[in-house]
Coordinates of C-alpha atoms and ligand atoms in Angstrom, one line a residue:
X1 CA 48.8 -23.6 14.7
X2 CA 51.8 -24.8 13.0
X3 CA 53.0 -21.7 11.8
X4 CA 54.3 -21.2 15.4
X5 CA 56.3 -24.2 15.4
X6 CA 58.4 -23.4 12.5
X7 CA 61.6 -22.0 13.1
X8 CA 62.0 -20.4 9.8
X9 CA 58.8 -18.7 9.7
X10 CA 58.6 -14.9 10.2
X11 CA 57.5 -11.7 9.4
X12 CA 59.1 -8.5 9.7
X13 CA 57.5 -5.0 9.2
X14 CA 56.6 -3.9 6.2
X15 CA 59.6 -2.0 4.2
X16 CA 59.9 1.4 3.6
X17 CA 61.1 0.9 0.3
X18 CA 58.5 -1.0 -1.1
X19 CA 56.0 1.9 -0.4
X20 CA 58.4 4.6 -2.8
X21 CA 58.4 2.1 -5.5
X22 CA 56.1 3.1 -8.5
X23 CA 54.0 0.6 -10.4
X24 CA 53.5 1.1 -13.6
X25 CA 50.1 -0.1 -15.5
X26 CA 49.2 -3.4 -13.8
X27 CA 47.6 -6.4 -14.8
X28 CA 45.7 -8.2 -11.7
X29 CA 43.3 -10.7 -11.2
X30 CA 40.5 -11.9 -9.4
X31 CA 40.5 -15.9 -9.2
X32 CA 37.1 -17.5 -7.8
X33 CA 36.6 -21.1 -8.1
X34 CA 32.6 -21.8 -8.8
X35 CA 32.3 -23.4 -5.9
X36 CA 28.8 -21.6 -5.1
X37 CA 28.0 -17.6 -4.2
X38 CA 30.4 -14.6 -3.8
X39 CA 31.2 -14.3 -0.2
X40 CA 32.0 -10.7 1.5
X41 CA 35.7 -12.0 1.6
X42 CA 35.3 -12.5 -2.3
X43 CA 34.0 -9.1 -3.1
X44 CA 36.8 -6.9 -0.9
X45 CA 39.1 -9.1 -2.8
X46 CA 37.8 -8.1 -6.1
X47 CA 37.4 -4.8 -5.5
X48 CA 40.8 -4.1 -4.3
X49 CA 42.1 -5.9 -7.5
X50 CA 39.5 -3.5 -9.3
X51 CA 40.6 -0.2 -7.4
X52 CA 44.0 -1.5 -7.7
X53 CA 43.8 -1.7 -11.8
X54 CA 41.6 0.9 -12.4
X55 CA 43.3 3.8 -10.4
X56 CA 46.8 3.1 -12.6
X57 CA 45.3 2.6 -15.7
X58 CA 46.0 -1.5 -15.4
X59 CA 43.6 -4.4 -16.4
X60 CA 41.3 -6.2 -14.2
X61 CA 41.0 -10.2 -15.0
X62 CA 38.0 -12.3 -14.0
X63 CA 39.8 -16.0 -14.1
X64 CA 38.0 -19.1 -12.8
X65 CA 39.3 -21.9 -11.0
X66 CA 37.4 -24.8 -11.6
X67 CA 40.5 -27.3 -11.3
X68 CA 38.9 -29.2 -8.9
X69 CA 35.7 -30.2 -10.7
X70 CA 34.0 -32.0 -7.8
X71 CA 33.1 -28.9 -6.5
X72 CA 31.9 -27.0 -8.7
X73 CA 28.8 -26.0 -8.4
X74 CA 26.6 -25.1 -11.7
X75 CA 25.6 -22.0 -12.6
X76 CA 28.0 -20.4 -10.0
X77 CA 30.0 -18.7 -12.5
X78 CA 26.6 -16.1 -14.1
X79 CA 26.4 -16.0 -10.4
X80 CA 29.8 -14.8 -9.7
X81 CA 29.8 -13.0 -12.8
X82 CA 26.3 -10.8 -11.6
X83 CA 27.1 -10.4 -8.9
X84 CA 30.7 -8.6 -9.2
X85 CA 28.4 -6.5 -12.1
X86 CA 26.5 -5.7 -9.7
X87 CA 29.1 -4.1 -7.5
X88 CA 30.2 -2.1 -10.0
X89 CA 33.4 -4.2 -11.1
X90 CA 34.0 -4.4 -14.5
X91 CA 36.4 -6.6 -15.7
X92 CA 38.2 -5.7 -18.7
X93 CA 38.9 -9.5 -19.9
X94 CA 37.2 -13.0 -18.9
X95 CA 35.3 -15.6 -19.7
X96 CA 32.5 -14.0 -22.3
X97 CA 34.6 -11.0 -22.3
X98 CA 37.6 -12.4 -24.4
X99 CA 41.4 -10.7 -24.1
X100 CA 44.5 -12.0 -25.5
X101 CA 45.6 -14.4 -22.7
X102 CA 42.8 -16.2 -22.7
X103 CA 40.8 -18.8 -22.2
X104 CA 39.8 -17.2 -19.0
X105 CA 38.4 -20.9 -17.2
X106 CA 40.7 -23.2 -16.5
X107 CA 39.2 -26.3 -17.5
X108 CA 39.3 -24.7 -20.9
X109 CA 43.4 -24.0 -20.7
X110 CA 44.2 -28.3 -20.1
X111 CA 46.3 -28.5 -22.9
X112 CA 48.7 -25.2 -21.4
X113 CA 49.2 -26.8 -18.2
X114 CA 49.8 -30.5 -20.0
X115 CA 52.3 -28.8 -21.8
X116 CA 54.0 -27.2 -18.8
X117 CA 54.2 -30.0 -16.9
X118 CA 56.4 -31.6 -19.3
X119 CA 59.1 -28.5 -19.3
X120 CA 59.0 -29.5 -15.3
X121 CA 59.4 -33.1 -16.0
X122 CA 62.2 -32.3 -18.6
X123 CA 64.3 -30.0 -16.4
X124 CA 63.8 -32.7 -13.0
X125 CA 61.6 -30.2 -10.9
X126 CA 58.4 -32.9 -11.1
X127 CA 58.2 -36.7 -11.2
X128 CA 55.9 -39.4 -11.8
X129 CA 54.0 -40.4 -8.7
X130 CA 52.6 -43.8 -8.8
X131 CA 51.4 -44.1 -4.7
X132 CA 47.6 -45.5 -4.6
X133 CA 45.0 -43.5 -2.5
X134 CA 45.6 -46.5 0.2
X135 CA 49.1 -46.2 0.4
X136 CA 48.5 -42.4 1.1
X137 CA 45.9 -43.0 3.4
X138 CA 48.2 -45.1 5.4
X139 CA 51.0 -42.6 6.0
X140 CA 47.9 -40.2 6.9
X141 CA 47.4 -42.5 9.4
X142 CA 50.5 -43.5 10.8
X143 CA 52.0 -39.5 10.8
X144 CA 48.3 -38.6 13.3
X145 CA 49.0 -41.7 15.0
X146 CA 52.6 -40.9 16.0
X147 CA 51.5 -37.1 16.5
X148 CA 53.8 -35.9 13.2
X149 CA 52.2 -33.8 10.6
X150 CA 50.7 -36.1 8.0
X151 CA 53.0 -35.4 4.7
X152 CA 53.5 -37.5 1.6
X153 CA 57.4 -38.9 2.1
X154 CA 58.2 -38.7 -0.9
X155 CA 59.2 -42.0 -2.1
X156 CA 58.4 -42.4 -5.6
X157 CA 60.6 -38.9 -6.0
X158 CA 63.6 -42.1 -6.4
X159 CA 62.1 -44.2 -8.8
X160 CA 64.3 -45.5 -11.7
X161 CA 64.0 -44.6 -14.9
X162 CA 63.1 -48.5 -15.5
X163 CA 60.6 -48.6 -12.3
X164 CA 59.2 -45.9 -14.0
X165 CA 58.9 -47.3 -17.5
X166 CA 57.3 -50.2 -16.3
X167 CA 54.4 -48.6 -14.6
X168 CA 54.0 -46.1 -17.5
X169 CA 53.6 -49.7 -19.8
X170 CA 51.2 -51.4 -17.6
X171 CA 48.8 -48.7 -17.5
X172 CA 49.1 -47.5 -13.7
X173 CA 47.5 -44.5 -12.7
X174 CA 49.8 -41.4 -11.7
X175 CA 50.3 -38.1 -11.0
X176 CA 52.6 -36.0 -10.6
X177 CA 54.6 -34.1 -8.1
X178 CA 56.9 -31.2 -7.4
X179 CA 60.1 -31.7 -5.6
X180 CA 60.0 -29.5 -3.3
X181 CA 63.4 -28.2 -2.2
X182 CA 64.5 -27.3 1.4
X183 CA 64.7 -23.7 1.1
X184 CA 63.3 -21.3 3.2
X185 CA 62.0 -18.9 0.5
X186 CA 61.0 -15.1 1.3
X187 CA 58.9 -12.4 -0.1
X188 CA 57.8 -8.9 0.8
X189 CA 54.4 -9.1 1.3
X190 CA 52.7 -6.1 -0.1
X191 CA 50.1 -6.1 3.4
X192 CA 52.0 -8.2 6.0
X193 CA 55.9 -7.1 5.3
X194 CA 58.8 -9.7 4.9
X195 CA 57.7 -13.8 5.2
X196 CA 59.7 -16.7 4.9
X197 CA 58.7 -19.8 5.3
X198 CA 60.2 -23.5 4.5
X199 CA 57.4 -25.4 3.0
X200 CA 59.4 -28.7 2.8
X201 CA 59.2 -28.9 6.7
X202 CA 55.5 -29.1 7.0
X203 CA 54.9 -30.9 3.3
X204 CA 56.0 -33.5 1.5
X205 CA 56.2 -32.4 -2.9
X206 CA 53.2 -31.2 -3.4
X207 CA 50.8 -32.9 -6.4
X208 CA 50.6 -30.8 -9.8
X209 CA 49.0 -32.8 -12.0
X210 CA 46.3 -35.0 -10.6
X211 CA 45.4 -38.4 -12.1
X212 CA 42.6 -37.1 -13.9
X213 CA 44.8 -34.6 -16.1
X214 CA 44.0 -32.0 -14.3
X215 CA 46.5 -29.6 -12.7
X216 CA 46.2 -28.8 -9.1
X217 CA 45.3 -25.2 -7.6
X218 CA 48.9 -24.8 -7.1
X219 CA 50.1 -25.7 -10.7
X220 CA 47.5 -23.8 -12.3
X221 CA 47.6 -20.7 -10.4
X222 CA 51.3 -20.2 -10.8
X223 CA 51.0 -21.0 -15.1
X224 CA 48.3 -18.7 -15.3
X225 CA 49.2 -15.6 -13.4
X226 CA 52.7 -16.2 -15.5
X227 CA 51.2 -16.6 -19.0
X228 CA 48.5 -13.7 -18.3
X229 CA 51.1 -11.5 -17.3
X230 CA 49.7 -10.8 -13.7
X231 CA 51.8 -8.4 -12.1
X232 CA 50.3 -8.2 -8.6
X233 CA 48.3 -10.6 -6.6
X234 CA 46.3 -9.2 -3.9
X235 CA 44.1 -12.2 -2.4
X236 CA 43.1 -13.6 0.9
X237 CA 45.5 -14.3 3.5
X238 CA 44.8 -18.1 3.7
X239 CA 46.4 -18.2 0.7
X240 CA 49.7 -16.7 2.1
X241 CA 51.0 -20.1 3.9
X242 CA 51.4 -21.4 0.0
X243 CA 52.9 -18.6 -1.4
X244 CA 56.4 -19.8 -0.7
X245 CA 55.6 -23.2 -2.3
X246 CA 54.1 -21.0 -5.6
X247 CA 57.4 -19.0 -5.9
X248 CA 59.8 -22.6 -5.8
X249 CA 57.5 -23.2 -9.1
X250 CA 58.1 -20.2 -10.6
X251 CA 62.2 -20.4 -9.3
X252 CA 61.6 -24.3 -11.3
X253 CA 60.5 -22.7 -14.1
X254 CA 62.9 -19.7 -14.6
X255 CA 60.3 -17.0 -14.3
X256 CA 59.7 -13.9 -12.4
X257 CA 57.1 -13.6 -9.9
X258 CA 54.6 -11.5 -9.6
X259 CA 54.1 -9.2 -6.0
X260 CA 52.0 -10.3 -3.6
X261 CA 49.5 -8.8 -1.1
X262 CA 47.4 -10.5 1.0
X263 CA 44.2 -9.7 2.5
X264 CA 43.6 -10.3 6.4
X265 CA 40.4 -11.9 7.2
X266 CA 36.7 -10.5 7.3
X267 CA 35.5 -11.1 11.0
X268 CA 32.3 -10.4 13.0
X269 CA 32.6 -7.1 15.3
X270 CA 33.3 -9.2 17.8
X271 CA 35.9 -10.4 16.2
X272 CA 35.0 -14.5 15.6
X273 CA 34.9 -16.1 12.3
X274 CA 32.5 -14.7 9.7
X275 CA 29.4 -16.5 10.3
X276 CA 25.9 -17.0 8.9
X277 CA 24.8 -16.7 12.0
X278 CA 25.4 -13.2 12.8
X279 CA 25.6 -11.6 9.7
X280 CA 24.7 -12.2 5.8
X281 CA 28.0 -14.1 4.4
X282 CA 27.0 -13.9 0.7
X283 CA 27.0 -11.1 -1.4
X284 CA 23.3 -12.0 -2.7
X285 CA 22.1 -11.7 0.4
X286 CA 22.9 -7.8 0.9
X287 CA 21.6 -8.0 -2.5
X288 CA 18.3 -9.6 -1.9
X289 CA 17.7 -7.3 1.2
X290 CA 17.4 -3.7 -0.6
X291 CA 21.2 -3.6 0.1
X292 CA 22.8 -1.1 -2.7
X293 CA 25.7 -2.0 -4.1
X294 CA 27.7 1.2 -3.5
X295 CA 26.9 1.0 0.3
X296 CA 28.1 -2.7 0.8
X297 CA 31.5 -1.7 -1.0
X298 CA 31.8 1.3 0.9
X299 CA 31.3 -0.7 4.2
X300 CA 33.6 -3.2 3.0
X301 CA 36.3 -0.7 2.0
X302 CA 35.7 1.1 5.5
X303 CA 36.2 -2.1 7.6
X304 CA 39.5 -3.2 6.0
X305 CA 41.5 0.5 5.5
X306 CA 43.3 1.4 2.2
X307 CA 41.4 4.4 1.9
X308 CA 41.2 7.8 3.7
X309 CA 37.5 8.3 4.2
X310 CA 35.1 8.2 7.4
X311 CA 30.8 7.7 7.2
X312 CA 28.9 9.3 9.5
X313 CA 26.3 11.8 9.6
X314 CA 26.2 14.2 6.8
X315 CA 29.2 12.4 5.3
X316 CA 28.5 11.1 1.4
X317 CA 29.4 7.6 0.5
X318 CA 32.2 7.4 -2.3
X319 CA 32.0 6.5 -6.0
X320 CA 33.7 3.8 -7.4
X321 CA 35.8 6.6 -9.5
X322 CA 37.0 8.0 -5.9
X323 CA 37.8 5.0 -4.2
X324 CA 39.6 4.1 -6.5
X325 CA 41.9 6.4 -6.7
X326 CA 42.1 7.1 -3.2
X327 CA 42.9 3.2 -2.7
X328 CA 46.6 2.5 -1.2
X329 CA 47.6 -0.9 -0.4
X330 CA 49.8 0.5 1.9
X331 CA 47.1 2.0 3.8
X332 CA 45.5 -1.9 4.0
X333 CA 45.9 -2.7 7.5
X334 CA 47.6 -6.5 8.2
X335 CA 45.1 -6.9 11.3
X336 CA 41.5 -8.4 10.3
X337 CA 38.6 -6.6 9.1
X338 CA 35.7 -6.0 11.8
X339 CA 32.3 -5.4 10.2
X340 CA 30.3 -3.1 11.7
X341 CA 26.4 -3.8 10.7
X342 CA 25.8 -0.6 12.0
X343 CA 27.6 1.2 9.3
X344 CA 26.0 -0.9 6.7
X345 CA 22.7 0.7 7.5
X346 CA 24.1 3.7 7.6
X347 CA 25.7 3.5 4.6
X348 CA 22.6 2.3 2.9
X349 CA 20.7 5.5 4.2
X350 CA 23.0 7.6 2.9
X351 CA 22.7 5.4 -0.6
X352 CA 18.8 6.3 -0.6
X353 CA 19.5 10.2 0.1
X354 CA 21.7 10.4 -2.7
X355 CA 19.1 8.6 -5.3
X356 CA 16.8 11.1 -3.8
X357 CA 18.8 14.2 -5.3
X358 CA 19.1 12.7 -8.6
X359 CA 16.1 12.7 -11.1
X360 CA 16.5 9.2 -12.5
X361 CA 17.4 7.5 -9.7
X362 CA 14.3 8.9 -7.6
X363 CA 12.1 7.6 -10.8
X364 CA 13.9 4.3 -10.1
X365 CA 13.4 4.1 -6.4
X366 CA 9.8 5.1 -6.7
X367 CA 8.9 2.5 -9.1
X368 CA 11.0 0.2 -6.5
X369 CA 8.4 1.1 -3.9
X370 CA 5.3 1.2 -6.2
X371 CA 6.4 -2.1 -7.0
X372 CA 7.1 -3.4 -3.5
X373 CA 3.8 -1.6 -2.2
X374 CA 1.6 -3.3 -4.6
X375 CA 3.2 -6.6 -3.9
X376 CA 2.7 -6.2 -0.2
X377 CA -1.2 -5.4 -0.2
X378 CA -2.2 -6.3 -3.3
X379 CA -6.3 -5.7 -2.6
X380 CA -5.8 -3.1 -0.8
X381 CA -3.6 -0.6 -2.2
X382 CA -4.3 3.2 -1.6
X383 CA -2.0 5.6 -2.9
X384 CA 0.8 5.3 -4.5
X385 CA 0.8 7.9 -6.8
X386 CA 4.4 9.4 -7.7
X387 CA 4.0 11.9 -5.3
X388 CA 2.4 10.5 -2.1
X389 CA 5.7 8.0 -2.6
X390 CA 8.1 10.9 -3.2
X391 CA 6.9 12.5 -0.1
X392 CA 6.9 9.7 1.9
X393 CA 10.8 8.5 0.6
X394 CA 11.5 12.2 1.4
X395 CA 10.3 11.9 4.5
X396 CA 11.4 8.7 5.6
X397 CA 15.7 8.7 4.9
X398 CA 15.6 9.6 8.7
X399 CA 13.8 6.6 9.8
X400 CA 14.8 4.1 7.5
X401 CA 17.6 2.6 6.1
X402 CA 16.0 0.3 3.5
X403 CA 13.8 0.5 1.0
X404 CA 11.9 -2.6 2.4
X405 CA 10.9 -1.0 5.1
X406 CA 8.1 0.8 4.0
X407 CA 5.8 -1.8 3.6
X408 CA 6.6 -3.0 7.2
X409 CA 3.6 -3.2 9.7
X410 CA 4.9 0.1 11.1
X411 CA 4.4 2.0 8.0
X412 CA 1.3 0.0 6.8
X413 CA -0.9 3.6 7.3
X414 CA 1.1 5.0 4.8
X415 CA -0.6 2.6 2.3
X416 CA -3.3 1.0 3.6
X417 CA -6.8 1.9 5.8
X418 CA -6.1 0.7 9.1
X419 CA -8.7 -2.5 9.4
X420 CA -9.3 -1.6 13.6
X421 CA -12.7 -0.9 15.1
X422 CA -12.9 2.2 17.0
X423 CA -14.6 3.2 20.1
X424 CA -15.4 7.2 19.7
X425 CA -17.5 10.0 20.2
X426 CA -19.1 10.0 16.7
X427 CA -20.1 14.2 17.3
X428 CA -16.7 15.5 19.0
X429 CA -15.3 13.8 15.3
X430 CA -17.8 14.9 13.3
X431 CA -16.7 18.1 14.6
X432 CA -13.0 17.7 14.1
X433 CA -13.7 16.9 10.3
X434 CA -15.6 19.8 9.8
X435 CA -12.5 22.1 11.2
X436 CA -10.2 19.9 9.7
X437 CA -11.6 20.8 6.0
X438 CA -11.9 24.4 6.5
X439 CA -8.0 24.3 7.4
X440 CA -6.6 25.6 4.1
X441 CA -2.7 24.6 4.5
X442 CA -2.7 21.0 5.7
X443 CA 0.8 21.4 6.7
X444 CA 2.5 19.9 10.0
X445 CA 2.1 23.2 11.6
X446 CA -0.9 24.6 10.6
X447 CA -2.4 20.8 11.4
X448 CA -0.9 20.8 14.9
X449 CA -2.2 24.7 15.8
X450 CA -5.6 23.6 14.4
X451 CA -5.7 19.7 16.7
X452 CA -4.4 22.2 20.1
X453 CA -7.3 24.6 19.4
X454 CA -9.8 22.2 18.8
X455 CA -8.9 20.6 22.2
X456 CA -9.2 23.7 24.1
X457 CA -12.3 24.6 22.6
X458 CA -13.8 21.6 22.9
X459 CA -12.9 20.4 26.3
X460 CA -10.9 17.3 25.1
X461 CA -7.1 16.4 26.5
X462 CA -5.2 17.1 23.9
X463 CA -2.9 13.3 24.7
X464 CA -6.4 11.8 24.6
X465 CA -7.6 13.4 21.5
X466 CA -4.2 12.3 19.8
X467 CA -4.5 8.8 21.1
X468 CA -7.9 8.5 19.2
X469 CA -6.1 10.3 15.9
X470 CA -3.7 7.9 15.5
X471 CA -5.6 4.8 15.7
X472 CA -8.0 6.4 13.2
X473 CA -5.3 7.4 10.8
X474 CA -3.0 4.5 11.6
X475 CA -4.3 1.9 13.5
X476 CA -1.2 2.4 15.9
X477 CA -0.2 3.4 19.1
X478 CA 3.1 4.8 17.9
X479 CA 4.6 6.4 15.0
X480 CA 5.3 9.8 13.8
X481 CA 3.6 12.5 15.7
X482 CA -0.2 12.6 14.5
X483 CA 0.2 16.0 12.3
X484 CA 3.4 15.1 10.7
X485 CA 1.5 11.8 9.6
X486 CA -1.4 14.0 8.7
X487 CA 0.8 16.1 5.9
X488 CA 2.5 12.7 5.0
X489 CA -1.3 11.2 4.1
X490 CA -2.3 14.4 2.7
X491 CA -5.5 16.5 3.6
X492 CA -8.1 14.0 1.1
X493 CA -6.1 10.7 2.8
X494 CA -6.3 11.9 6.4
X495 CA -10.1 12.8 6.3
X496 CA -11.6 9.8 4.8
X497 CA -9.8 8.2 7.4
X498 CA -11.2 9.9 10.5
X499 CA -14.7 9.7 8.3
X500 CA -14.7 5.7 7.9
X501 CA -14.3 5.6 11.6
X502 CA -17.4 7.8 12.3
X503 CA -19.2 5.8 9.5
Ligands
LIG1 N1 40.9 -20.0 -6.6 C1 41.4 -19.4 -5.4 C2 40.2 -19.0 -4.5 O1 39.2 -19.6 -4.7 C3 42.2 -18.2 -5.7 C4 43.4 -17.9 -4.9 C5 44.3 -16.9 -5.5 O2 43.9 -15.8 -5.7 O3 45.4 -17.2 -5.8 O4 40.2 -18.2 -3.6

């Protein structure tokens, strides 16, 4: 809202120039404070950092922010950590992983920042901030009652050297802050083109160090990506409004900064906010759901660009190896990324038919479904040999798009004894059995020929005759047609079936 307001706010197109200039073996990052689960905007994050790194022989970082301890949330970090494994990012240093630039968690790296602050105090870019929470709360007050923008003014920026002294000897709490100049500072965003922005005309100098000795997002961020050498940022486009503020610390400090590339938002297909409401949010979610991991990062690579590929029918998903190097930033479009649920299923189905051609990962998804079936019906459990599940995974990548969905009500028949009473004429089935086992291929075809003869010759409507079958066999009205459920069940499955309903 207040972007608009500012005069010295713009962006121009990306440049030309940036797109011919080579990178040479970069060192990213991905940055997640543990303040709970990995959302979708978390993991396209990561994973362009990932593709980024990986397709030019660079270093991915896993770095947690936990500078703002009240929010953590325990055990977010294996969470975090699992769940990027999952995806198939592996991150070359981290916390538990080591690397030279370490430690990985900032709560671990106090001492660094303690001992930055003080090259920032030395040199006059920071000061001593002695305003209580009240007095703060006051100008917060005043600024929303007199319709400004609510920004600390600054005032203990011209303390004296003695004023100072004397709070430093009777013990009062402080912090301490960064003067921000009036400059209208400008980058080339790697996504979004050139932005400048004047930070100083919607903030007063920003807080480094908080009270508690620890160092603000801010503070920390900028150390950090300096002393681990990060050479690109690519994160979320909220974070774009303070990247002006993050380059007048490094321009305090002396150092170069690294690119940056921002993200655009993750939005519904409809275009509104992310929510829970109409899709999953968290990345455990997909997981929990038979979601495989290379189908959600396909989705989430499709919906944002930086990479050449289409899904659709008969079209494979890609491997980490190939998106990676197929990933551009330039090809990262700056307007937000619609998810389509729609393509998550279909990326999913294409996930199982590729498991399907491979020998291990079949084994894997028919234990999956052994499991899941035996789970499900736990008295009642048919068939689940290797090969009644093989045929029916075979047979179902057309009709479903999780694994899940097999033990669904709809495809309870192919596990269970339907548990309905039926009404029939005990000889006309009798009689169907006895044609039925003579029938030497029980194959969809043969099966169908033999059910259209038997009709004929035995004066029955064929719809009618079919109607009965399929409660017999399924306990359904609808479903697959009657033979193909017949060759799914197999010839020994299908005939105690129609024989427990004549019992
Ligand atoms: N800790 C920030 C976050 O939670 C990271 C922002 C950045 O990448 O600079 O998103």
């Amino acid at each position: 809202m207040w972007i608009k307001t500012l005069s010295c706010f713009f962006i121009s197109p990306r440049s030309t120039l940036y797109r011919s200039v080579k990178t040479i073996a970069p060192r990213v990052r991905f940055a997640p404070s543990p303040t709970g689960y990995l959302h979708l905007g978390g993991l396209r994050t990561a994973l362009y950092n990932y593709f980024y790194a990986k397709s030019r022989g660079g270093v991915f970082i896993l770095r947690i922010e936990d500078t703002d301890q009240s929010r953590k949330v325990e055990g977010s970090v294996q969470g975090l950590v699992n769940d990027l494994e999952w995806a198939g990012i592996e991150c070359k240093e981290g916390p538990g992983k080591g690397g030279l630039y370490g430690p990985y968690v900032q709560s671990e790296r106090l001492n660094i920042y303690q001992e930055h602050i003080k090259k920032l105090l030395h040199n006059g870019s920071a000061y001593k901030c002695f305003c209580t929470e009240r007095r703060l709360n006051i100008l917060k007050r005043d600024a929303v009652r007199h319709q400004r923008i609510p920004k600390y003014d600054n005032k203990c920026r011209s303390l004296s050297r003695e004023d100072v002294d004397a709070k430093m000897k009777s013990g009062t709490p402080y912090c301490i802050r960064f003067k921000l100049s009036s400059e209208c500072m400008s980058f080339e965003d790697m996504i979004f083109g050139g932005i400048a922005y004047d930070v100083s005309m919607v903030e007063g100098d920003p807080v480094l160090m908080k009270s508690d000795g620890y160092p603000t997002y801010h503070f920390a961020n900028v150390v950090d990506d300096h002393l681990m050498e990060i050479s690109h940022v690519l994160r979320g486009v909220e974070w774009q409004i303070s990247t002006t503020k993050h380059l007048l610390i490094y321009k305090a400090f002396g150092w170069t900064p690294p690119k940056f590339g921002h993200l655009p938002l993750i939005v519904n297909s409809d275009g509104t906010k992310l929510s829970k409401r109409q899709s999953d949010v968290k990345v455990e979610d997909y997981r929990n759901k038979g979601i495989f991991p290379l189908a959600l990062v396909n989705y989430i690579t499709l919906s944002g660009g930086g990479f050449d590929h289409v899904v659709g029918e008969g079209v494979r998903l890609k491997t980490m190896e190939e998106l990676a190097s197929e990933f551009q930033i330039r090809k990262i479009s700056s307007h937000p990324s619609r998810l389509n649920p729609d393509l998550l299923e279909e990326c999913n189905r294409l996930e199982i038919k590729r498991h399907l051609k491979d020998e291990n990962l079949t084994k894997a998804l028919i234990t999956n479904v052994q499991n899941l079936v035996t789970q499900k019906y736990p008295k009642e459990t048919l068939n689940i040999s290797e090969e009644h599940v093989k045929s029916v995974l075979d047979w179902s990548t057309s009709r479903i798009s999780r694994i899940d969905d097999l033990v669904s009500p709809k495809f309870a028949f192919l596990w269970i004894l339907p548990s309905n009473k039926l009404e029939i004429n005990r000889s006309l089935f009798e009689k169907l059995l006895n044609s039925l086992e003579d029938l030497e291929k029980f194959e969809q075809d043969t099966i169908k020929d033999n059910l259209r003869k038997f009709s004929d010759t035995n004066d029955v409507k064929f719809p009618v005759l079919m109607k009965m079958l399929r409660s017999a066999l399924s306990g359904l009205n609808e479903g697959p047609s009657v033979a193909e459920m017949m060759q799914l069940l197999g010839k020994y499955q299908s005939l105690e079936r129609i024989k427990a309903v004549i019992r």
